[in-house]
PDB file of C-alpha atoms in Angstrom:
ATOM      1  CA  UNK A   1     -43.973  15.575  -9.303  1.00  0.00           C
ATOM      2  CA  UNK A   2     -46.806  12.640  -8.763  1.00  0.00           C
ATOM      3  CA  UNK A   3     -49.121  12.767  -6.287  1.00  0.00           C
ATOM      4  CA  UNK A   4     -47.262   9.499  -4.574  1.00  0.00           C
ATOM      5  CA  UNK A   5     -44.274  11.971  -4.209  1.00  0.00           C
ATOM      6  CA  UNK A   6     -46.035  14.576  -3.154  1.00  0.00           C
ATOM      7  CA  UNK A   7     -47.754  12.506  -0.661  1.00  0.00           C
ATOM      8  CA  UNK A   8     -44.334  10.766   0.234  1.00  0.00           C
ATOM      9  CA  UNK A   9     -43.223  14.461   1.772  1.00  0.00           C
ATOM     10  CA  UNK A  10     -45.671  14.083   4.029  1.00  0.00           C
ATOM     11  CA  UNK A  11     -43.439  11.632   6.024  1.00  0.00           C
ATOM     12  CA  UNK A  12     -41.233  14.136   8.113  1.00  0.00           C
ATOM     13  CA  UNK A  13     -38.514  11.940  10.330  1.00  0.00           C
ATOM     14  CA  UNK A  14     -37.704  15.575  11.928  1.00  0.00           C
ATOM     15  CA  UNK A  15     -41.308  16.230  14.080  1.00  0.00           C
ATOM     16  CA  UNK A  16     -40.557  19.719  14.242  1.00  0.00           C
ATOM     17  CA  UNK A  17     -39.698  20.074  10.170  1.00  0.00           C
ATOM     18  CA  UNK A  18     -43.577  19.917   8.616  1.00  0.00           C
ATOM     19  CA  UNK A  19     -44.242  19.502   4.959  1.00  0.00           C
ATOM     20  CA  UNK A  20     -45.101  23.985   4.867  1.00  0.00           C
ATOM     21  CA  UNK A  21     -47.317  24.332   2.377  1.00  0.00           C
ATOM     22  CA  UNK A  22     -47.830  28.527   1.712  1.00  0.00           C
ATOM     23  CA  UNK A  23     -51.654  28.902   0.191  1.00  0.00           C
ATOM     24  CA  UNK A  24     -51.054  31.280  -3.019  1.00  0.00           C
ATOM     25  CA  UNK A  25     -53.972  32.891  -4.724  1.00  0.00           C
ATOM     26  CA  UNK A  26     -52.184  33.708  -8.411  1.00  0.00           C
ATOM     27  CA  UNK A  27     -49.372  33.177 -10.502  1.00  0.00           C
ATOM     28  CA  UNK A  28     -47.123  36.271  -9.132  1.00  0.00           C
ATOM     29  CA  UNK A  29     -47.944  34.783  -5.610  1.00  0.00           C
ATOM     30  CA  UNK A  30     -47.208  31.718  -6.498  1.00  0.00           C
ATOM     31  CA  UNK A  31     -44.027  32.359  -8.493  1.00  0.00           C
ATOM     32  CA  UNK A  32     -43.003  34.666  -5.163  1.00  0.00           C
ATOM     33  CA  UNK A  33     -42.965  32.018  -2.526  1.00  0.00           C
ATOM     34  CA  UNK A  34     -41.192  29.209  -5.112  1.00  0.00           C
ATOM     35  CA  UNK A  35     -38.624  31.253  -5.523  1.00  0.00           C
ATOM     36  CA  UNK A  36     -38.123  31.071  -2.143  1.00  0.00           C
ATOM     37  CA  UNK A  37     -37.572  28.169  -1.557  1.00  0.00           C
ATOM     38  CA  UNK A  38     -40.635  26.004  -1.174  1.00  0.00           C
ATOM     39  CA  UNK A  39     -41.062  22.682  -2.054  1.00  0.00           C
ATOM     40  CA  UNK A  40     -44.876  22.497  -2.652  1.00  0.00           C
ATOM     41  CA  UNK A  41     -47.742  25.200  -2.708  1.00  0.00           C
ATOM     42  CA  UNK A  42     -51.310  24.646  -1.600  1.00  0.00           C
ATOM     43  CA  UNK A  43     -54.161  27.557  -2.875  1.00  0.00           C
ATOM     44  CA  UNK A  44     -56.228  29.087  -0.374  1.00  0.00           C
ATOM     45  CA  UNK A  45     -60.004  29.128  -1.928  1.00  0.00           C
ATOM     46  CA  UNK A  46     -60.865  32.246  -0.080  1.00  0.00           C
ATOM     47  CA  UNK A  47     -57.819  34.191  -1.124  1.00  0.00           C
ATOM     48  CA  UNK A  48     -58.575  33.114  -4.493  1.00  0.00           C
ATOM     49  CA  UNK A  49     -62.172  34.227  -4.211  1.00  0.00           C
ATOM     50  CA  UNK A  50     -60.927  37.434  -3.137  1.00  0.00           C
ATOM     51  CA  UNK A  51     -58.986  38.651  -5.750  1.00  0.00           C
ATOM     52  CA  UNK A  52     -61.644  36.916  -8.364  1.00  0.00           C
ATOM     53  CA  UNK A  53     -64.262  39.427  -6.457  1.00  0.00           C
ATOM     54  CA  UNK A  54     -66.119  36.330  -5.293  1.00  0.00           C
ATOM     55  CA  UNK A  55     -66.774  35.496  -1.534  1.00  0.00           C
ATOM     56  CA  UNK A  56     -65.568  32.776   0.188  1.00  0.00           C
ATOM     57  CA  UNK A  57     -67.765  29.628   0.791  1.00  0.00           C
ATOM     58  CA  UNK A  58     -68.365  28.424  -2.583  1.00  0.00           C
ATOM     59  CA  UNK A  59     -69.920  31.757  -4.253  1.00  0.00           C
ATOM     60  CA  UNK A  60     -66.795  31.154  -7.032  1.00  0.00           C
ATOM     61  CA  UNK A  61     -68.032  29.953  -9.829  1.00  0.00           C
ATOM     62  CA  UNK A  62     -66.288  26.524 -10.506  1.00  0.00           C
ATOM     63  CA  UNK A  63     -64.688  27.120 -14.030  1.00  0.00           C
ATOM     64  CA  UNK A  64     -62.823  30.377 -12.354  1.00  0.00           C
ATOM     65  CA  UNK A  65     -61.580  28.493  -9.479  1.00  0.00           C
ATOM     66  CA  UNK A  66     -60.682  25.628 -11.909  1.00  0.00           C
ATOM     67  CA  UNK A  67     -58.581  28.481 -14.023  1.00  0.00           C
ATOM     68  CA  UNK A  68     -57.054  30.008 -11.677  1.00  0.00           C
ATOM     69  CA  UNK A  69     -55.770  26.948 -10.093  1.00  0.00           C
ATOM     70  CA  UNK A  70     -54.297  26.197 -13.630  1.00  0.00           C
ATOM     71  CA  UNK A  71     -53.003  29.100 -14.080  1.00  0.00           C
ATOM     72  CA  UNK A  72     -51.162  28.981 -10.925  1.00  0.00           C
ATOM     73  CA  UNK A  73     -49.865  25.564 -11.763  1.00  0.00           C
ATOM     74  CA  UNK A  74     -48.505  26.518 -15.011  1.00  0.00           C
ATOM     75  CA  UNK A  75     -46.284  29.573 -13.161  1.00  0.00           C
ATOM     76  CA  UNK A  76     -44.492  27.582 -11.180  1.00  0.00           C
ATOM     77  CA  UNK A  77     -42.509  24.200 -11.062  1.00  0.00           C
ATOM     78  CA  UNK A  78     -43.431  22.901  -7.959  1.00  0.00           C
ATOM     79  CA  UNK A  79     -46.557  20.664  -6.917  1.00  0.00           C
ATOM     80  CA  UNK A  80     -49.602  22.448  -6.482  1.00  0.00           C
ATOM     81  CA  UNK A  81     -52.682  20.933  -4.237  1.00  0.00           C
ATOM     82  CA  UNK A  82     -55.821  22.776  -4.596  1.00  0.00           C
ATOM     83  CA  UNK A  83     -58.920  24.076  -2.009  1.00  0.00           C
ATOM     84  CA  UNK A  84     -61.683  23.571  -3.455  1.00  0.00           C
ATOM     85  CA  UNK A  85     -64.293  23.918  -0.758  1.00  0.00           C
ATOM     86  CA  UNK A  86     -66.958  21.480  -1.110  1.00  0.00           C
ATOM     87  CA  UNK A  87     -66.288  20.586  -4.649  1.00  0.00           C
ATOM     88  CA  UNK A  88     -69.043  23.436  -6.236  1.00  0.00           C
ATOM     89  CA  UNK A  89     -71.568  20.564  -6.224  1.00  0.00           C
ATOM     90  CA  UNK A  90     -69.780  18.644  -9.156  1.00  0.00           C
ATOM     91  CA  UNK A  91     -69.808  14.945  -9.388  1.00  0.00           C
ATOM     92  CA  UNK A  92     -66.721  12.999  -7.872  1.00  0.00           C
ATOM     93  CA  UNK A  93     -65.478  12.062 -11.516  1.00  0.00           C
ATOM     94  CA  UNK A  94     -65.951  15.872 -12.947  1.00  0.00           C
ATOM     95  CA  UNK A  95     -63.880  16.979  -9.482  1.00  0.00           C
ATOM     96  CA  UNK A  96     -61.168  14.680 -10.711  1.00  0.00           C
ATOM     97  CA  UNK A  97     -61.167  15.643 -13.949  1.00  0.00           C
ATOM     98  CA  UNK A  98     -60.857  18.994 -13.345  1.00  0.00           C
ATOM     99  CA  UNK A  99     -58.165  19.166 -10.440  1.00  0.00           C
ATOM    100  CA  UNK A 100     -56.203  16.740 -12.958  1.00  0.00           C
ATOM    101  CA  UNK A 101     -56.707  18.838 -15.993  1.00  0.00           C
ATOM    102  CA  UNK A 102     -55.744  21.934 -14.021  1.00  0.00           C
ATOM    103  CA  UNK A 103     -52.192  20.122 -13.264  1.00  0.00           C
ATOM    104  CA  UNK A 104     -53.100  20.160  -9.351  1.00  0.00           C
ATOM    105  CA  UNK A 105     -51.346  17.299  -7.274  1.00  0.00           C
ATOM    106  CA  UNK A 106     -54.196  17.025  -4.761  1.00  0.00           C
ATOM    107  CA  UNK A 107     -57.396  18.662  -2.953  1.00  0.00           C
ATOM    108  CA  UNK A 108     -58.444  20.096  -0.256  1.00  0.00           C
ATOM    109  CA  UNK A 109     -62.538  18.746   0.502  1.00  0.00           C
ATOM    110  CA  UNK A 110     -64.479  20.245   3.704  1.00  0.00           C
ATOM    111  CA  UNK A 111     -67.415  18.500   5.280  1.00  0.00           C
ATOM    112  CA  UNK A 112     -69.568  21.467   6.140  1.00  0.00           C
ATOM    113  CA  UNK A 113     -72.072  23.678   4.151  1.00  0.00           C
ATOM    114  CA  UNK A 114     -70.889  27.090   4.441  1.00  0.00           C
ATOM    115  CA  UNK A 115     -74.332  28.877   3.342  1.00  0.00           C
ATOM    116  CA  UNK A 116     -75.708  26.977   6.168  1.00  0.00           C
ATOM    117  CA  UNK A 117     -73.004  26.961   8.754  1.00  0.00           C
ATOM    118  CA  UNK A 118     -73.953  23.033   9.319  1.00  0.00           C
ATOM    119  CA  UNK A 119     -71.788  19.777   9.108  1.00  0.00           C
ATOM    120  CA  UNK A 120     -72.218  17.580   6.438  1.00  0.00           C
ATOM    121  CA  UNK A 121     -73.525  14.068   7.929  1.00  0.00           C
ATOM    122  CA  UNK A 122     -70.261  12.155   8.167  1.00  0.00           C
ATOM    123  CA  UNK A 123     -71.613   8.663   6.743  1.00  0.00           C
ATOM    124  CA  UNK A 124     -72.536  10.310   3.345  1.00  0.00           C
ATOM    125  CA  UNK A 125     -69.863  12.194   3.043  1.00  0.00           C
ATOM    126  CA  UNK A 126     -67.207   9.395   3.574  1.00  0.00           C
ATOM    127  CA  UNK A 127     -69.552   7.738   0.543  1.00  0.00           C
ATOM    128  CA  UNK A 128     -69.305  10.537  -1.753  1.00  0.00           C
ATOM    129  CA  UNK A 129     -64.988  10.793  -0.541  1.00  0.00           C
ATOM    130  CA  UNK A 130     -65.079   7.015  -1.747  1.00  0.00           C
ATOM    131  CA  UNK A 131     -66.343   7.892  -4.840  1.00  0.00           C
ATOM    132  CA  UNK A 132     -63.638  10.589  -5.402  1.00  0.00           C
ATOM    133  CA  UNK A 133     -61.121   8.585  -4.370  1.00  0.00           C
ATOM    134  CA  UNK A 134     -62.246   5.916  -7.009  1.00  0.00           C
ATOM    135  CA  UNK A 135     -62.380   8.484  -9.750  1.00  0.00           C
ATOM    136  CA  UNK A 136     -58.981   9.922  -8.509  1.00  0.00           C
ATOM    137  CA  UNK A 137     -57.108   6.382  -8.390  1.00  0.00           C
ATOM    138  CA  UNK A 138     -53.065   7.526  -7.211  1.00  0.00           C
ATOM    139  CA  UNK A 139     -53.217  10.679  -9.422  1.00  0.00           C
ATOM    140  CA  UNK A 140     -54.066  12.801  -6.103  1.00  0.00           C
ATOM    141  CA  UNK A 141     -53.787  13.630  -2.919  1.00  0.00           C
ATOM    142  CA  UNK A 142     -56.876  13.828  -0.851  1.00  0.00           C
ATOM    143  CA  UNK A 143     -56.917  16.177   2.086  1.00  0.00           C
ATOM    144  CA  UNK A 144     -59.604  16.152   4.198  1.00  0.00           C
ATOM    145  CA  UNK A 145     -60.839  19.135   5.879  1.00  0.00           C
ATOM    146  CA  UNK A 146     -62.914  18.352   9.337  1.00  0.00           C
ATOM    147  CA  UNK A 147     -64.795  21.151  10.426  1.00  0.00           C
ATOM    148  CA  UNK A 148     -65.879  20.209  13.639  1.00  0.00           C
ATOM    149  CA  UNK A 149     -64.074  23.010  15.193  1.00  0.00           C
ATOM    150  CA  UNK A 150     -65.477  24.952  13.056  1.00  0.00           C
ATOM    151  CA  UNK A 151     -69.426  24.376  13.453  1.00  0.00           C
ATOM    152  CA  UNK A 152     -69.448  21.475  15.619  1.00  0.00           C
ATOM    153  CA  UNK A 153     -69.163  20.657  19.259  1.00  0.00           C
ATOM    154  CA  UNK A 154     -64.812  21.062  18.783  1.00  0.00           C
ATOM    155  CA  UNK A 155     -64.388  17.739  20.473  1.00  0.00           C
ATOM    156  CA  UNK A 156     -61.487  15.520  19.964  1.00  0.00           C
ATOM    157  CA  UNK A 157     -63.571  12.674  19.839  1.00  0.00           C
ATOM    158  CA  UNK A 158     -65.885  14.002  17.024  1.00  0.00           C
ATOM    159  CA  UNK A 159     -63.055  15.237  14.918  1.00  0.00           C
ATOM    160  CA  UNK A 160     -61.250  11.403  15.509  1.00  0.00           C
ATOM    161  CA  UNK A 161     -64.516   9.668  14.524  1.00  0.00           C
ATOM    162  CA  UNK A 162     -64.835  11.802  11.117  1.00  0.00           C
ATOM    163  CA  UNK A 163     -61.528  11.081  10.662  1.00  0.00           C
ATOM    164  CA  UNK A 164     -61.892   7.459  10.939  1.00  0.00           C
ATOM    165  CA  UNK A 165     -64.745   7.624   8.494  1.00  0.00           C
ATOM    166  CA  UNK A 166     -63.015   9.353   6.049  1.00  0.00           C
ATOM    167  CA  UNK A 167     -59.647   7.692   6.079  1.00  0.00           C
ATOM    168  CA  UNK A 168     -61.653   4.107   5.419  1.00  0.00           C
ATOM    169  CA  UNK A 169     -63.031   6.328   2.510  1.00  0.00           C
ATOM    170  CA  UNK A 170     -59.780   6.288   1.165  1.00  0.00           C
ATOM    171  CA  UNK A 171     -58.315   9.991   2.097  1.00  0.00           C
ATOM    172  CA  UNK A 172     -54.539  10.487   2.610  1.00  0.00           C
ATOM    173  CA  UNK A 173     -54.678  13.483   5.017  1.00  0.00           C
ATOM    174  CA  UNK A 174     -56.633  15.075   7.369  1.00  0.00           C
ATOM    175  CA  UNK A 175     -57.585  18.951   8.593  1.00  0.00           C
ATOM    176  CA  UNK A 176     -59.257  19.196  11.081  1.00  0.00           C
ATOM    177  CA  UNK A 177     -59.416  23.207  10.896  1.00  0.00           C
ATOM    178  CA  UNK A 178     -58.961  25.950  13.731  1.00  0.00           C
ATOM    179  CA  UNK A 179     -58.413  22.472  15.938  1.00  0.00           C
ATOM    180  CA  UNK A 180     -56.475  24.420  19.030  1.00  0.00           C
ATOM    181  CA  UNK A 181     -52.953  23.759  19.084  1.00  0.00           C
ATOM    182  CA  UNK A 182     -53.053  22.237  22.557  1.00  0.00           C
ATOM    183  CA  UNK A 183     -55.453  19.656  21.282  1.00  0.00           C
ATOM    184  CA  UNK A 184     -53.045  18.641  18.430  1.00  0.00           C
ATOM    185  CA  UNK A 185     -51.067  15.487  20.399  1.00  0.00           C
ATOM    186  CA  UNK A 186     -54.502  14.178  20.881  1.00  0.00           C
ATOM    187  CA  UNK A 187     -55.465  14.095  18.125  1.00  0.00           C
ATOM    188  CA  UNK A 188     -52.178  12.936  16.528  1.00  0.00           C
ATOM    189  CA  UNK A 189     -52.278   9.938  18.713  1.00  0.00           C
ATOM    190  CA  UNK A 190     -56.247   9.027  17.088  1.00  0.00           C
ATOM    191  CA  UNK A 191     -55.777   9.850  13.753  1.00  0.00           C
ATOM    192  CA  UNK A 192     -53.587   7.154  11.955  1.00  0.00           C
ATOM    193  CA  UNK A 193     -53.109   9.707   8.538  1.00  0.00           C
ATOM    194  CA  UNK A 194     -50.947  12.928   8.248  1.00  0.00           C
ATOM    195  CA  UNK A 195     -51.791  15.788  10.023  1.00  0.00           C
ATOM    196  CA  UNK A 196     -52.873  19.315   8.475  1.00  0.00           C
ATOM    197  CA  UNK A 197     -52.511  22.155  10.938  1.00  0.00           C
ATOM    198  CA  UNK A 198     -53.573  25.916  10.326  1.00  0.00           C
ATOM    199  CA  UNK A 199     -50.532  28.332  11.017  1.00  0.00           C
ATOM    200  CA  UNK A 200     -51.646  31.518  12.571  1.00  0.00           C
ATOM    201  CA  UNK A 201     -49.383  34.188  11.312  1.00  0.00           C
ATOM    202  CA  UNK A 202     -47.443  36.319  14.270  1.00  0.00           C
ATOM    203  CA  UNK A 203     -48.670  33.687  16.920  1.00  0.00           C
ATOM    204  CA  UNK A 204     -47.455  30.169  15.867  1.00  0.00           C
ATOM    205  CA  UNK A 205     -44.541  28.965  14.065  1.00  0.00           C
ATOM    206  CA  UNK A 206     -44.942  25.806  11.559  1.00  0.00           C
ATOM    207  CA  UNK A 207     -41.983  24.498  13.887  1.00  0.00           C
ATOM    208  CA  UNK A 208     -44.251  24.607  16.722  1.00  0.00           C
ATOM    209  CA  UNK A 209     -46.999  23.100  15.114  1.00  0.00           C
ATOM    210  CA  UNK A 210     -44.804  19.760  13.970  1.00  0.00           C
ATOM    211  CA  UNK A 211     -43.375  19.352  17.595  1.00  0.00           C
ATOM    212  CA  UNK A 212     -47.659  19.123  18.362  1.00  0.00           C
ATOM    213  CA  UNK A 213     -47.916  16.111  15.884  1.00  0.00           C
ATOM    214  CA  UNK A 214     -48.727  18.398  12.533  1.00  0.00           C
ATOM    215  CA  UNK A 215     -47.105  16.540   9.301  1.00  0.00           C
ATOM    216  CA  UNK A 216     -48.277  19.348   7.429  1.00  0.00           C
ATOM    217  CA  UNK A 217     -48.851  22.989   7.898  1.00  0.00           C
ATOM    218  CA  UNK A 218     -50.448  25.595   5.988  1.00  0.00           C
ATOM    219  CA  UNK A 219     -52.101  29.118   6.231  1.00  0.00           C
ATOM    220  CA  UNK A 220     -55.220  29.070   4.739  1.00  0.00           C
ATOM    221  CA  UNK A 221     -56.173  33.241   3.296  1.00  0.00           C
ATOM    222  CA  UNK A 222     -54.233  34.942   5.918  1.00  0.00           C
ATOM    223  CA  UNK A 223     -51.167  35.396   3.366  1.00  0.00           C
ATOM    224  CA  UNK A 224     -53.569  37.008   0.490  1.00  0.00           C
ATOM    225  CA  UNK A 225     -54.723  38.912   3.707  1.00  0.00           C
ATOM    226  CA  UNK A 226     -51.926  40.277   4.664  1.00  0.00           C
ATOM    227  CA  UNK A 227     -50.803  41.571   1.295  1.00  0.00           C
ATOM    228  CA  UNK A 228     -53.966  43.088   0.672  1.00  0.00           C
ATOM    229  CA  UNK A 229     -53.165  45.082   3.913  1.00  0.00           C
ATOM    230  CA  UNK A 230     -50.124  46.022   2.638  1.00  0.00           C
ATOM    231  CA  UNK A 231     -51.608  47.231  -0.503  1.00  0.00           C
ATOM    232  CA  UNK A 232     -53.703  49.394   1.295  1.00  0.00           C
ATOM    233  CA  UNK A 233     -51.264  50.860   3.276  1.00  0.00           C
ATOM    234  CA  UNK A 234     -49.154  51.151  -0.267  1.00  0.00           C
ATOM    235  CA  UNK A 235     -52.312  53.400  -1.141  1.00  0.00           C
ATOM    236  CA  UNK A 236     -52.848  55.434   1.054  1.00  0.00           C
ATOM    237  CA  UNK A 237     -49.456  56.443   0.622  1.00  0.00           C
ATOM    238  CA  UNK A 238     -49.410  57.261  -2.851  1.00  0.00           C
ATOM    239  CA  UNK A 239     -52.900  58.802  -2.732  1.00  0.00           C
ATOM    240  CA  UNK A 240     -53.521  62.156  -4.070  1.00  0.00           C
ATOM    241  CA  UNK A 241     -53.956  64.679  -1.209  1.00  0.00           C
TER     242      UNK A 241
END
């Protein structure tokens, strides 16, 4: 699949049927939920951290995040789009180049430091989003994660004007992160690009989260997270006494 028909399920008809995107961390992951059913797969950077041993926030080395998105693309035969944080400080063209040779559809970019817990100043990042989008041409879909409720002052009107910023950059969709679900009409109505919403497992239903004005849902590391409770629950159970 290209990343113009990728992007083109974007455009739901059905408000409450979102494009659900499941965030995989490996191939058996991967391979679980597209045999299921699902028509496209996004990877969750800190669920792919975890089970490299890395932390989350960019302490993955690029060429492992780089491989294991491949080798997550090459176990399944559905479109892949990739988190890769802040892009592990790699020029726009090298970003491209990667994600592309790695088979992924599209990216996921945030506009916050993590080591610092600090927004990225908006203007500069839009430039260096222009940049990727030149280097990417069609070949991707650019998602682009707002962070505002995340270490900003989780204001409609801050998330809307990074969003305006970054869709004149060229970006196809935007994320603006742990954005409360109440808030999602509002900022529907000021943000002229698909929506990305984060599903909270057990609380919120991707259904839910499409009636709000999400074109797209997914679930970030929770899934990784709650198979690594499992496991541990698996082992405790089958520990020697």
């Amino acid at each position: 699949m290209s990343a113009g028909e990728f992007l083109a399920l974007h455009d739901r008809p059905e408000p409450s049927d979102p494009l659900v995107l499941p965030n995989v961390w490996d191939a058996v992951s991967a391979r679980a939920f597209a045999d299921a059913g699902f028509t496209a797969l996004a990877t969750s950077s800190s669920a792919v951290a975890a089970v490299l041993g890395h932390r989350d926030g960019e302490d993955t080395p690029a060429d492992e995040m780089f491989a294991a998105v491949g080798r997550i693309v090459r176990s399944v035969d559905v479109p892949v789009t990739a988190d890769i944080e802040a892009g592990y400080g790699l020029a726009p063209a090298e970003i491209v180049e990667r994600l592309l040779e790695a088979g992924a559809v599209g990216c996921n970019l945030e506009d916050s430091v993590a080591a610092t817990r600090q927004l990225k100043d908006p203007d500069r990042h839009a430039d260096w989003l222009a940049q990727v989008r030149a280097a990417a041409g069609d070949r991707l879909v650019l998602n682009a994660r707002v962070d505002t409720f995340l270490f900003g002052d989780r204001s409609v009107e801050s998330t809307v004007k990074r969003a305006a910023l970054y869709i004149d950059a060229g970006v196809d969709v935007i994320y603006p992160i742990l954005a409360p679900a109440d808030l999602l009409p509002e900022l529907a109505a000021g943000i002229p690009r698909p929506l990305n919403a984060l599903c909270h497992l057990d609380t919120t239903t991707p259904a839910h989260l499409g009636a709000l004005g999400a074109s797209r849902v997914s679930y970030g590391g929770s899934l990784q997270q709650r198979d690594a409770a499992d496991l541990a629950v698996l082992a405790r159970r089958i520990a020697p006494q």
